Structure formats: C-alpha cells, structure tokens
Amino acid sequence: EYYRKFSLPASTLLFALLGVPLGAAIRTSSRMAGFGLGILIVVFYYLLLIVAEFLNKSGALPPLASAWLPNTVTGLYVVWLTWRMGKK
C-alpha cells in the first residue's frame, strides 16, 4: 500500500506521455484507431495492476515490485512506441 501511493500518481505521467505517439498516429490513421488503442492500453494496465496485486498477496512478488510492475511495463511500451514513431 505504501509503494502504491507513489506508483499510481506516476501512471498519470505515463499516460500523458503515451498521448504523444498516439496523437502522432492519429494523423496517419483514423481517430478511432488511436482512441481504441488508448483504451486497450488502459485496460491492459488495469489487468496488469490486478495481476501484480495478486502476485504480491500470494508472496510471489515483493511489494515494491508489484507496485511498479504495471508502470514499468507501460513505460517500456511508451518508450518503444515513441521510438517507433520517431523512425517513421
């Protein structure tokens, strides 16, 4: 619970950074595709948050790792997506 106080606010920064490559993708594709991809990423983040919490409660993952796992995975995706959009 302690680590989650810091990781959840950090996720808002990740989603704001996610808007940059998705906004650039809207120019090249339909607006609904960018919106749909954004919704899928949020759902994936939420599912990853639930799985990390389950792993923490079962003792398979320490609290620090379970709190930051969804942000780490999402952050890596944002970096990859930004890098990929920069290459185009």
mmCIF file of N, CA and C in Angstrom:
data_model
loop_
_atom_site.group_PDB
_atom_site.id
_atom_site.type_symbol
_atom_site.label_atom_id
_atom_site.label_comp_id
_atom_site.label_asym_id
_atom_site.label_seq_id
_atom_site.Cartn_x
_atom_site.Cartn_y
_atom_site.Cartn_z
ATOM 1 N N GLU A 1 0.823 -1.189 0.000
ATOM 2 C CA GLU A 1 0.000 0.000 0.000
ATOM 3 C C GLU A 1 0.872 1.260 0.000
ATOM 4 N N TYR A 2 1.977 1.206 0.699
ATOM 5 C CA TYR A 2 2.870 2.375 0.768
ATOM 6 C C TYR A 2 3.434 2.714 -0.608
ATOM 7 N N TYR A 3 3.906 1.711 -1.318
ATOM 8 C CA TYR A 3 4.524 1.944 -2.633
ATOM 9 C C TYR A 3 3.494 2.341 -3.680
ATOM 10 N N ARG A 4 2.284 1.898 -3.490
ATOM 11 C CA ARG A 4 1.224 2.226 -4.444
ATOM 12 C C ARG A 4 0.872 3.708 -4.395
ATOM 13 N N LYS A 5 1.096 4.345 -3.254
ATOM 14 C CA LYS A 5 0.846 5.785 -3.139
ATOM 15 C C LYS A 5 1.703 6.581 -4.114
ATOM 16 N N PHE A 6 2.848 6.035 -4.449
ATOM 17 C CA PHE A 6 3.751 6.723 -5.373
ATOM 18 C C PHE A 6 3.606 6.218 -6.806
ATOM 19 N N SER A 7 3.291 4.947 -6.968
ATOM 20 C CA SER A 7 3.242 4.383 -8.313
ATOM 21 C C SER A 7 1.980 4.786 -9.070
ATOM 22 N N LEU A 8 0.855 4.903 -8.402
ATOM 23 C CA LEU A 8 -0.372 5.286 -9.113
ATOM 24 C C LEU A 8 -0.324 6.720 -9.652
ATOM 25 N N PRO A 9 0.144 7.697 -8.883
ATOM 26 C CA PRO A 9 0.284 9.033 -9.488
ATOM 27 C C PRO A 9 1.291 9.060 -10.646
ATOM 28 N N ALA A 10 2.318 8.224 -10.586
ATOM 29 C CA ALA A 10 3.294 8.179 -11.677
ATOM 30 C C ALA A 10 2.663 7.632 -12.950
ATOM 31 N N SER A 11 1.636 6.814 -12.808
ATOM 32 C CA SER A 11 0.980 6.265 -14.002
ATOM 33 C C SER A 11 0.295 7.353 -14.820
ATOM 34 N N THR A 12 -0.156 8.414 -14.162
ATOM 35 C CA THR A 12 -0.772 9.506 -14.927
ATOM 36 C C THR A 12 0.241 10.162 -15.857
ATOM 37 N N LEU A 13 1.486 10.269 -15.384
ATOM 38 C CA LEU A 13 2.543 10.804 -16.244
ATOM 39 C C LEU A 13 2.789 9.892 -17.434
ATOM 40 N N LEU A 14 2.769 8.589 -17.188
ATOM 41 C CA LEU A 14 2.961 7.635 -18.290
ATOM 42 C C LEU A 14 1.852 7.768 -19.331
ATOM 43 N N PHE A 15 0.612 7.885 -18.868
ATOM 44 C CA PHE A 15 -0.492 8.003 -19.818
ATOM 45 C C PHE A 15 -0.450 9.332 -20.562
ATOM 46 N N ALA A 16 0.046 10.380 -19.913
ATOM 47 C CA ALA A 16 0.223 11.653 -20.624
ATOM 48 C C ALA A 16 1.296 11.521 -21.694
ATOM 49 N N LEU A 17 2.398 10.824 -21.357
ATOM 50 C CA LEU A 17 3.451 10.600 -22.345
ATOM 51 C C LEU A 17 2.993 9.674 -23.462
ATOM 52 N N LEU A 18 2.068 8.802 -23.159
ATOM 53 C CA LEU A 18 1.513 7.905 -24.166
ATOM 54 C C LEU A 18 0.715 8.682 -25.215
ATOM 55 N N GLY A 19 0.160 9.803 -24.810
ATOM 56 C CA GLY A 19 -0.628 10.603 -25.737
ATOM 57 C C GLY A 19 0.178 11.190 -26.881
ATOM 58 N N VAL A 20 1.466 11.375 -26.674
ATOM 59 C CA VAL A 20 2.310 11.972 -27.727
ATOM 60 C C VAL A 20 2.396 11.068 -28.952
ATOM 61 N N PRO A 21 2.838 9.814 -28.810
ATOM 62 C CA PRO A 21 2.891 8.979 -30.016
ATOM 63 C C PRO A 21 1.511 8.616 -30.545
ATOM 64 N N LEU A 22 0.526 8.488 -29.660
ATOM 65 C CA LEU A 22 -0.819 8.191 -30.151
ATOM 66 C C LEU A 22 -1.399 9.383 -30.902
ATOM 67 N N GLY A 23 -1.086 10.587 -30.438
ATOM 68 C CA GLY A 23 -1.534 11.783 -31.155
ATOM 69 C C GLY A 23 -0.899 11.890 -32.529
ATOM 70 N N ALA A 24 0.347 11.488 -32.621
ATOM 71 C CA ALA A 24 1.025 11.499 -33.923
ATOM 72 C C ALA A 24 0.448 10.422 -34.832
ATOM 73 N N ALA A 25 0.025 9.323 -34.260
ATOM 74 C CA ALA A 25 -0.546 8.232 -35.057
ATOM 75 C C ALA A 25 -1.913 8.602 -35.592
ATOM 76 N N ILE A 26 -2.607 9.514 -34.928
ATOM 77 C CA ILE A 26 -3.941 9.917 -35.383
ATOM 78 C C ILE A 26 -3.857 10.590 -36.744
ATOM 79 N N ARG A 27 -2.772 11.291 -37.003
ATOM 80 C CA ARG A 27 -2.620 11.945 -38.300
ATOM 81 C C ARG A 27 -2.520 10.940 -39.439
ATOM 82 N N THR A 28 -1.929 9.793 -39.144
ATOM 83 C CA THR A 28 -1.717 8.824 -40.212
ATOM 84 C C THR A 28 -2.822 7.780 -40.303
ATOM 85 N N SER A 29 -3.644 7.671 -39.289
ATOM 86 C CA SER A 29 -4.735 6.701 -39.338
ATOM 87 C C SER A 29 -6.009 7.372 -38.829
ATOM 88 N N SER A 30 -7.050 6.589 -38.669
ATOM 89 C CA SER A 30 -8.308 7.168 -38.219
ATOM 90 C C SER A 30 -8.234 7.520 -36.734
ATOM 91 N N ARG A 31 -9.061 8.433 -36.319
ATOM 92 C CA ARG A 31 -9.076 8.851 -34.920
ATOM 93 C C ARG A 31 -9.562 7.741 -34.005
ATOM 94 N N MET A 32 -10.453 6.915 -34.481
ATOM 95 C CA MET A 32 -10.964 5.827 -33.652
ATOM 96 C C MET A 32 -9.893 4.782 -33.386
ATOM 97 N N ALA A 33 -8.958 4.628 -34.289
ATOM 98 C CA ALA A 33 -7.875 3.660 -34.072
ATOM 99 C C ALA A 33 -6.996 4.108 -32.908
ATOM 100 N N GLY A 34 -6.645 5.366 -32.841
ATOM 101 C CA GLY A 34 -5.859 5.893 -31.726
ATOM 102 C C GLY A 34 -6.613 5.827 -30.416
ATOM 103 N N PHE A 35 -7.891 6.148 -30.460
ATOM 104 C CA PHE A 35 -8.721 6.073 -29.255
ATOM 105 C C PHE A 35 -8.851 4.635 -28.787
ATOM 106 N N GLY A 36 -9.088 3.736 -29.724
ATOM 107 C CA GLY A 36 -9.221 2.318 -29.375
ATOM 108 C C GLY A 36 -7.937 1.745 -28.802
ATOM 109 N N LEU A 37 -6.810 2.139 -29.365
ATOM 110 C CA LEU A 37 -5.522 1.676 -28.852
ATOM 111 C C LEU A 37 -5.284 2.223 -27.443
ATOM 112 N N GLY A 38 -5.657 3.455 -27.214
ATOM 113 C CA GLY A 38 -5.525 4.043 -25.880
ATOM 114 C C GLY A 38 -6.368 3.314 -24.853
ATOM 115 N N ILE A 39 -7.588 2.963 -25.218
ATOM 116 C CA ILE A 39 -8.466 2.212 -24.308
ATOM 117 C C ILE A 39 -7.886 0.835 -24.035
ATOM 118 N N LEU A 40 -7.367 0.177 -25.054
ATOM 119 C CA LEU A 40 -6.749 -1.139 -24.853
ATOM 120 C C LEU A 40 -5.544 -1.069 -23.916
ATOM 121 N N ILE A 41 -4.763 -0.032 -24.027
ATOM 122 C CA ILE A 41 -3.593 0.119 -23.163
ATOM 123 C C ILE A 41 -4.019 0.350 -21.714
ATOM 124 N N VAL A 42 -5.052 1.146 -21.502
ATOM 125 C CA VAL A 42 -5.556 1.379 -20.145
ATOM 126 C C VAL A 42 -6.109 0.092 -19.549
ATOM 127 N N VAL A 43 -6.846 -0.681 -20.338
ATOM 128 C CA VAL A 43 -7.374 -1.966 -19.849
ATOM 129 C C VAL A 43 -6.238 -2.920 -19.542
ATOM 130 N N PHE A 44 -5.218 -2.964 -20.396
ATOM 131 C CA PHE A 44 -4.057 -3.808 -20.144
ATOM 132 C C PHE A 44 -3.339 -3.378 -18.867
ATOM 133 N N TYR A 45 -3.201 -2.081 -18.646
ATOM 134 C CA TYR A 45 -2.575 -1.571 -17.427
ATOM 135 C C TYR A 45 -3.368 -2.007 -16.197
ATOM 136 N N TYR A 46 -4.676 -1.874 -16.269
ATOM 137 C CA TYR A 46 -5.519 -2.238 -15.139
ATOM 138 C C TYR A 46 -5.418 -3.741 -14.852
ATOM 139 N N LEU A 47 -5.429 -4.562 -15.887
ATOM 140 C CA LEU A 47 -5.278 -6.006 -15.685
ATOM 141 C C LEU A 47 -3.906 -6.342 -15.100
ATOM 142 N N LEU A 48 -2.880 -5.670 -15.568
ATOM 143 C CA LEU A 48 -1.542 -5.877 -15.034
ATOM 144 C C LEU A 48 -1.469 -5.445 -13.565
ATOM 145 N N LEU A 49 -2.181 -4.399 -13.216
ATOM 146 C CA LEU A 49 -2.252 -3.946 -11.834
ATOM 147 C C LEU A 49 -2.895 -5.004 -10.945
ATOM 148 N N ILE A 50 -3.956 -5.633 -11.435
ATOM 149 C CA ILE A 50 -4.637 -6.682 -10.677
ATOM 150 C C ILE A 50 -3.739 -7.909 -10.518
ATOM 151 N N VAL A 51 -3.065 -8.305 -11.585
ATOM 152 C CA VAL A 51 -2.173 -9.461 -11.521
ATOM 153 C C VAL A 51 -1.014 -9.192 -10.563
ATOM 154 N N ALA A 52 -0.442 -7.990 -10.609
ATOM 155 C CA ALA A 52 0.667 -7.652 -9.718
ATOM 156 C C ALA A 52 0.212 -7.662 -8.260
ATOM 157 N N GLU A 53 -0.982 -7.186 -8.005
ATOM 158 C CA GLU A 53 -1.514 -7.205 -6.636
ATOM 159 C C GLU A 53 -1.730 -8.644 -6.164
ATOM 160 N N PHE A 54 -2.232 -9.500 -7.049
ATOM 161 C CA PHE A 54 -2.417 -10.910 -6.696
ATOM 162 C C PHE A 54 -1.079 -11.580 -6.391
ATOM 163 N N LEU A 55 -0.076 -11.303 -7.219
ATOM 164 C CA LEU A 55 1.248 -11.878 -7.000
ATOM 165 C C LEU A 55 1.862 -11.393 -5.689
ATOM 166 N N ASN A 56 1.565 -10.155 -5.332
ATOM 167 C CA ASN A 56 2.059 -9.624 -4.069
ATOM 168 C C ASN A 56 1.375 -10.313 -2.887
ATOM 169 N N LYS A 57 0.071 -10.462 -2.958
ATOM 170 C CA LYS A 57 -0.666 -11.095 -1.854
ATOM 171 C C LYS A 57 -0.329 -12.569 -1.710
ATOM 172 N N SER A 58 0.039 -13.215 -2.809
ATOM 173 C CA SER A 58 0.411 -14.624 -2.725
ATOM 174 C C SER A 58 1.866 -14.810 -2.313
ATOM 175 N N GLY A 59 2.610 -13.725 -2.239
ATOM 176 C CA GLY A 59 4.001 -13.795 -1.809
ATOM 177 C C GLY A 59 4.991 -14.039 -2.924
ATOM 178 N N ALA A 60 4.541 -14.081 -4.147
ATOM 179 C CA ALA A 60 5.434 -14.347 -5.278
ATOM 180 C C ALA A 60 6.211 -13.113 -5.720
ATOM 181 N N LEU A 61 5.749 -11.938 -5.327
ATOM 182 C CA LEU A 61 6.373 -10.688 -5.749
ATOM 183 C C LEU A 61 6.447 -9.748 -4.548
ATOM 184 N N PRO A 62 7.592 -9.111 -4.327
ATOM 185 C CA PRO A 62 7.668 -8.160 -3.213
ATOM 186 C C PRO A 62 6.789 -6.936 -3.464
ATOM 187 N N PRO A 63 6.405 -6.221 -2.411
ATOM 188 C CA PRO A 63 5.503 -5.073 -2.574
ATOM 189 C C PRO A 63 6.024 -3.992 -3.520
ATOM 190 N N LEU A 64 7.308 -3.688 -3.445
ATOM 191 C CA LEU A 64 7.862 -2.658 -4.326
ATOM 192 C C LEU A 64 7.739 -3.058 -5.791
ATOM 193 N N ALA A 65 8.068 -4.293 -6.100
ATOM 194 C CA ALA A 65 7.988 -4.771 -7.485
ATOM 195 C C ALA A 65 6.544 -4.831 -7.967
ATOM 196 N N SER A 66 5.643 -5.255 -7.101
ATOM 197 C CA SER A 66 4.248 -5.358 -7.534
ATOM 198 C C SER A 66 3.624 -3.988 -7.751
ATOM 199 N N ALA A 67 4.075 -2.992 -6.999
ATOM 200 C CA ALA A 67 3.522 -1.646 -7.179
ATOM 201 C C ALA A 67 4.017 -1.004 -8.472
ATOM 202 N N TRP A 68 5.270 -1.274 -8.844
ATOM 203 C CA TRP A 68 5.862 -0.618 -10.003
ATOM 204 C C TRP A 68 5.856 -1.460 -11.269
ATOM 205 N N LEU A 69 5.435 -2.712 -11.202
ATOM 206 C CA LEU A 69 5.404 -3.567 -12.386
ATOM 207 C C LEU A 69 4.529 -3.001 -13.508
ATOM 208 N N PRO A 70 3.284 -2.606 -13.239
ATOM 209 C CA PRO A 70 2.471 -2.051 -14.340
ATOM 210 C C PRO A 70 3.082 -0.793 -14.957
ATOM 211 N N ASN A 71 3.669 0.067 -14.122
ATOM 212 C CA ASN A 71 4.296 1.285 -14.650
ATOM 213 C C ASN A 71 5.528 0.963 -15.478
ATOM 214 N N THR A 72 6.285 -0.028 -15.055
ATOM 215 C CA THR A 72 7.483 -0.409 -15.796
ATOM 216 C C THR A 72 7.131 -0.961 -17.169
ATOM 217 N N VAL A 73 6.163 -1.854 -17.203
ATOM 218 C CA VAL A 73 5.752 -2.446 -18.484
ATOM 219 C C VAL A 73 5.157 -1.372 -19.397
ATOM 220 N N THR A 74 4.289 -0.544 -18.845
ATOM 221 C CA THR A 74 3.674 0.518 -19.647
ATOM 222 C C THR A 74 4.722 1.531 -20.088
ATOM 223 N N GLY A 75 5.655 1.864 -19.217
ATOM 224 C CA GLY A 75 6.718 2.802 -19.573
ATOM 225 C C GLY A 75 7.598 2.284 -20.696
ATOM 226 N N LEU A 76 7.915 0.998 -20.642
ATOM 227 C CA LEU A 76 8.699 0.404 -21.733
ATOM 228 C C LEU A 76 7.933 0.447 -23.047
ATOM 229 N N TYR A 77 6.624 0.228 -22.982
ATOM 230 C CA TYR A 77 5.808 0.309 -24.191
ATOM 231 C C TYR A 77 5.776 1.739 -24.732
ATOM 232 N N VAL A 78 5.663 2.715 -23.846
ATOM 233 C CA VAL A 78 5.645 4.113 -24.278
ATOM 234 C C VAL A 78 6.972 4.485 -24.940
ATOM 235 N N VAL A 79 8.080 4.043 -24.351
ATOM 236 C CA VAL A 79 9.392 4.317 -24.945
ATOM 237 C C VAL A 79 9.502 3.662 -26.315
ATOM 238 N N TRP A 80 9.080 2.411 -26.413
ATOM 239 C CA TRP A 80 9.147 1.705 -27.695
ATOM 240 C C TRP A 80 8.264 2.383 -28.736
ATOM 241 N N LEU A 81 7.054 2.758 -28.338
ATOM 242 C CA LEU A 81 6.124 3.391 -29.277
ATOM 243 C C LEU A 81 6.655 4.748 -29.735
ATOM 244 N N THR A 82 7.240 5.502 -28.828
ATOM 245 C CA THR A 82 7.825 6.801 -29.187
ATOM 246 C C THR A 82 9.008 6.614 -30.125
ATOM 247 N N TRP A 83 9.847 5.629 -29.831
ATOM 248 C CA TRP A 83 10.997 5.347 -30.698
ATOM 249 C C TRP A 83 10.532 4.920 -32.086
ATOM 250 N N ARG A 84 9.511 4.096 -32.136
ATOM 251 C CA ARG A 84 8.992 3.611 -33.415
ATOM 252 C C ARG A 84 8.375 4.746 -34.227
ATOM 253 N N MET A 85 7.667 5.651 -33.560
ATOM 254 C CA MET A 85 7.067 6.779 -34.259
ATOM 255 C C MET A 85 8.148 7.750 -34.752
ATOM 256 N N GLY A 86 9.243 7.841 -34.015
ATOM 257 C CA GLY A 86 10.344 8.715 -34.429
ATOM 258 C C GLY A 86 11.063 8.215 -35.666
ATOM 259 N N LYS A 87 11.043 6.901 -35.875
ATOM 260 C CA LYS A 87 11.710 6.325 -37.045
ATOM 261 C C LYS A 87 10.928 6.570 -38.324
ATOM 262 N N LYS A 88 9.634 6.823 -38.219
ATOM 263 C CA LYS A 88 8.811 6.984 -39.428
ATOM 264 C C LYS A 88 8.972 8.347 -40.041
#
